[in-house]
Amino acid sequence: MDRPRLKDVAERAGVSLKTASNVVNDFPHVSDATRQRVQEAIDALGYRPNVSARNLARGRTGIIALAVPRLDMPYVAEMARYVIEAADAHSWIVLVEQTAGRPEWQNGAVLDDLFRRIDGLIYSPGLAGESSLEQVAADTPIVLLGENLYDERFDHVSIDNVAAARTATEHLVAVGKRRIAAVGVRRERQSGTTRERLTGYRQALRAAGLPVEPKLVRPAGSFRGEEGERAAEALLRLPKPPDGIFCFTDWVALGVLRALHNHGVRVPEDIAVVGFDDIPYGRVATPSITTIAPDKREIARIAVDLLAQRLSARGRPSPRSTLVDFDLVVRESTSGRTVDPGGTARRPRH
Amino acid sequence: MDRPRLKDVAERAGVSLKTASNVVNDFPHVSDATRQRVQEAIDALGYRPNVSARNLARGRTGIIALAVPRLDMPYVAEMARYVIEAADAHSWIVLVEQTAGRPEWQNGAVLDDLFRRIDGLIYSPGLAGESSLEQVAADTPIVLLGENLYDERFDHVSIDNVAAARTATEHLVAVGKRRIAAVGVRRERQSGTTRERLTGYRQALRAAGLPVEPKLVRPAGSFRGEEGERAAEALLRLPKPPDGIFCFTDWVALGVLRALHNHGVRVPEDIAVVGFDDIPYGRVATPSITTIAPDKREIARIAVDLLAQRLSARGRPSPRSTLVDFDLVVRESTSGRTVDPGGTARRPRH
DNA sequence: GCACAGCGTTACAGCGCTGTACGCTGCGGC
DNA sequence: GCCGCAGCGTACAGCGCTGTAACGCTGTGC
């Protein structure tokens, strides 16, 4: 037996095609009695809408793109996971675009191509350079994740990086550290996220009456482990090395831990380490990493909802920026003790 | 200006709709002259096919599903990355389905739903229990990744797990280890992959003239770090602990390293460790993990190609099983030295 | 009692493309 | 010189659904 079409449902229920369609889509102007009759026909036949046909008729594609640097970065994979789940609730399929090392993403034509195939874009610039989104965003909604390049021109979701960095640094102060380094600023470009985290770091130091020493602020622009390793080596060579390190990502923190281990430095006794992102590896690292854990599921949900709203909205609402919760998760790299991996110390926002 | 339709191309080139279509699809029965004229019209107008319309007309969905336990497992994320890239070459979009903790995946109705929306499925059972694929696979092609449940009923791509496990174990022998443990067999179910790796492990021991001691074979069924930790603890409590540990996944190896570290065991001097999968973290772990690195990109490519072949094939070809290359990547957990992360020691197959 | 409002429903015309069946042209063979 | 056969190209009918406009019917207000 062939798959039932809407026509079959309509015939069985004794109504027109369009009425059956209205029931399927939960549209108004259908009496309860009719609605129920159609619903019974749907159930009896096991009818499911044909997505291609619907998309064609509606002028939609049923696809949203998630543009990320690369899917095999743990933070990104986790975000992708949640975006997929959230998109599913809107019957959207997620086209994951990996932008790292693809200069064509700077190319208007390629972007234009992409935009013809999607209903919306969730763009997580990450380390990628700026691409020319405004050229193509004519009528396709875009939501930015994390960094807010394009100052306020698009919808935007992130955590409060300043507050999070402050929280992380305060925690190092709270466990008794006085010379606290920051690793992860970008050399080449003063990116938004990096600058914000640096600001939070400075705020916390000042609030604690500690000096801000430029020598304790090290770059690790690509956010890779190797860079963290190098930064930590440099810090250890200082006449007065730090006793705490705030890393702008967990990935960098892993590299820092490697270097500290290689030099026989005890963590957290000699130097305590805090990371950022709460990637899965931070939990099994040796020692496990205290970190800032953004509410990734919530970020994804809001991002997808913003797309949906913009798509159903008349006209062009002005861009909205949303801040999402984060947690400080205390683990061995600052406490020395094995802690419940989900353990939460603070929830400063929202 | 509206987006050009195929009709516009046809008119501009002075040919029929179908001829234009034939050019777009690179179909036969078009003279070179006509083809060129149409192509010029396409370029001039910047025409791109409307995917929804094409799919509707062709009876395809343009979507293949990749079913994995969870996307935020590093091995899985990497595979997803490559599957997406490979699918792109066939103009497919990848719908990532996360099966972990979703009992509805055992439910025929839900699967049936999924199968109506996709052209094919790449299924990586991972830790998930068996689901009832054969019920729904009526006409949708399926490729299995890794484990070959459903003995030979579907196309299948994996590495030679026996050979890989043998290689890993031989390496431990080669660096002078004599009491080699295996961590990662599944308790509950004798899964294919686990059994194969165990077989390879035993083969290597026998070939080296070493005894196979049941006490040195420890379960870590969920493949999680915590289980590796527990398994390592148990091994250390033995009257005669091992001097080498072969872990069935890198994730487990990370847990093992944690436990060894906590007990002051030197790696690799006291105990050398080999993992499996070559996840990104293995490279930054302390010490970095020697591992079996499957050619994931190739696995993905073949899987997608198998789907494509089956889709264009007449009738139902009998299932094919493909073995893909792997490498042994030697790192600190067996060599003690920092090694070029891409370093390759052996390539035993193909 | 009649007009009219408004709800529930219907008919119809596409959305943009592809597969099928067929028609046309020009060439070579008998 | 006619027929047959490739080789190209075309017309047409959908694929399955949704938006629009218009319809008929019931109930309300004066």
mmCIF file of C-alpha atoms in Angstrom, chain A residues 72-75 77-78 81 250-251 254 278-286 288-289 296 331 341, chain B residues 69-78 127 183-185 197 219-232 245-260 273-294 296 331 333:
data_model
loop_
_atom_site.group_PDB
_atom_site.id
_atom_site.type_symbol
_atom_site.label_atom_id
_atom_site.label_comp_id
_atom_site.label_asym_id
_atom_site.label_seq_id
_atom_site.Cartn_x
_atom_site.Cartn_y
_atom_site.Cartn_z
ATOM 1 C CA ASP A 72 34.770 18.148 16.407
ATOM 2 C CA MET A 73 35.439 20.813 18.990
ATOM 3 C CA PRO A 74 33.740 19.608 22.128
ATOM 4 C CA TYR A 75 32.005 22.842 22.979
ATOM 5 C CA ALA A 77 29.530 19.491 19.384
ATOM 6 C CA GLU A 78 27.576 20.042 22.546
ATOM 7 C CA ARG A 81 23.488 18.667 19.957
ATOM 8 C CA ASP A 250 38.757 24.521 28.895
ATOM 9 C CA TRP A 251 40.732 23.428 25.900
ATOM 10 C CA LEU A 254 44.005 21.287 29.328
ATOM 11 C CA ASP A 278 32.572 22.977 30.678
ATOM 12 C CA ILE A 279 33.570 20.594 27.935
ATOM 13 C CA PRO A 280 33.144 16.894 28.719
ATOM 14 C CA TYR A 281 36.877 16.322 28.948
ATOM 15 C CA GLY A 282 37.231 18.765 31.752
ATOM 16 C CA ARG A 283 35.440 16.242 33.912
ATOM 17 C CA VAL A 284 37.865 13.394 33.245
ATOM 18 C CA ALA A 285 41.045 15.429 32.997
ATOM 19 C CA THR A 286 43.699 14.991 35.658
ATOM 20 C CA SER A 288 39.372 17.656 36.682
ATOM 21 C CA ILE A 289 38.869 21.272 35.723
ATOM 22 C CA LYS A 296 24.159 25.521 26.485
ATOM 23 C CA ARG A 331 36.336 20.619 40.519
ATOM 24 C CA PRO A 341 30.960 16.555 38.464
ATOM 25 C CA PRO B 69 24.210 7.719 20.487
ATOM 26 C CA ARG B 70 25.070 11.330 21.245
ATOM 27 C CA LEU B 71 26.774 14.012 19.284
ATOM 28 C CA ASP B 72 28.870 15.293 22.146
ATOM 29 C CA MET B 73 31.014 12.191 22.285
ATOM 30 C CA PRO B 74 34.262 13.146 20.593
ATOM 31 C CA TYR B 75 34.532 10.129 18.350
ATOM 32 C CA VAL B 76 30.966 10.621 17.246
ATOM 33 C CA ALA B 77 31.406 14.330 16.622
ATOM 34 C CA GLU B 78 34.354 13.627 14.408
ATOM 35 C CA LEU B 127 26.386 1.744 23.018
ATOM 36 C CA VAL B 183 39.774 -2.760 29.696
ATOM 37 C CA GLY B 184 36.481 -2.164 27.993
ATOM 38 C CA VAL B 185 34.624 -5.403 27.413
ATOM 39 C CA ARG B 197 38.867 -6.374 20.072
ATOM 40 C CA PRO B 219 34.690 -4.571 31.829
ATOM 41 C CA ALA B 220 33.938 -0.918 31.130
ATOM 42 C CA GLY B 221 30.728 -1.373 29.315
ATOM 43 C CA SER B 222 29.531 2.154 28.897
ATOM 44 C CA PHE B 223 32.952 3.211 27.632
ATOM 45 C CA ARG B 224 32.920 6.154 30.014
ATOM 46 C CA GLY B 225 35.857 7.622 31.847
ATOM 47 C CA GLU B 226 34.532 6.711 35.269
ATOM 48 C CA GLU B 227 34.408 3.069 34.326
ATOM 49 C CA GLY B 228 37.977 3.158 33.153
ATOM 50 C CA GLU B 229 38.933 4.655 36.463
ATOM 51 C CA ARG B 230 37.192 1.904 38.358
ATOM 52 C CA ALA B 231 38.698 -0.795 36.174
ATOM 53 C CA ALA B 232 42.187 0.580 36.706
ATOM 54 C CA ILE B 245 46.757 -1.670 29.666
ATOM 55 C CA PHE B 246 44.927 -1.845 26.372
ATOM 56 C CA CYS B 247 41.780 0.272 26.586
ATOM 57 C CA PHE B 248 38.974 -0.333 24.123
ATOM 58 C CA THR B 249 38.348 3.411 23.799
ATOM 59 C CA ASP B 250 40.330 6.563 24.435
ATOM 60 C CA TRP B 251 37.620 7.779 26.715
ATOM 61 C CA VAL B 252 38.157 4.775 28.950
ATOM 62 C CA ALA B 253 41.898 5.342 28.674
ATOM 63 C CA LEU B 254 41.466 8.855 30.049
ATOM 64 C CA GLY B 255 39.799 7.397 33.122
ATOM 65 C CA VAL B 256 42.518 4.805 33.440
ATOM 66 C CA LEU B 257 45.162 7.535 33.321
ATOM 67 C CA ARG B 258 43.351 9.411 36.060
ATOM 68 C CA ALA B 259 43.382 6.392 38.325
ATOM 69 C CA LEU B 260 47.039 5.633 37.615
ATOM 70 C CA VAL B 273 48.530 2.558 28.146
ATOM 71 C CA VAL B 274 47.037 2.260 24.677
ATOM 72 C CA GLY B 275 43.637 3.588 23.710
ATOM 73 C CA PHE B 276 41.344 3.324 20.732
ATOM 74 C CA ASP B 277 39.581 5.900 18.505
ATOM 75 C CA ASP B 278 42.109 8.740 18.433
ATOM 76 C CA ILE B 279 39.816 11.333 19.938
ATOM 77 C CA PRO B 280 41.178 14.894 19.998
ATOM 78 C CA TYR B 281 41.628 14.845 23.749
ATOM 79 C CA GLY B 282 44.004 11.992 23.594
ATOM 80 C CA ARG B 283 46.463 14.414 22.044
ATOM 81 C CA VAL B 284 46.362 16.918 24.901
ATOM 82 C CA ALA B 285 45.898 14.471 27.743
ATOM 83 C CA THR B 286 48.700 14.102 30.258
ATOM 84 C CA PRO B 287 50.376 11.961 29.120
ATOM 85 C CA SER B 288 49.123 11.992 25.556
ATOM 86 C CA ILE B 289 47.593 8.681 24.596
ATOM 87 C CA THR B 290 48.958 6.146 22.169
ATOM 88 C CA THR B 291 45.962 4.970 20.225
ATOM 89 C CA ILE B 292 44.452 3.185 17.280
ATOM 90 C CA ALA B 293 43.307 5.795 14.780
ATOM 91 C CA PRO B 294 40.636 4.610 12.382
ATOM 92 C CA LYS B 296 37.273 8.203 10.009
ATOM 93 C CA ARG B 331 52.324 8.976 21.907
ATOM 94 C CA SER B 333 51.482 6.856 27.187
#
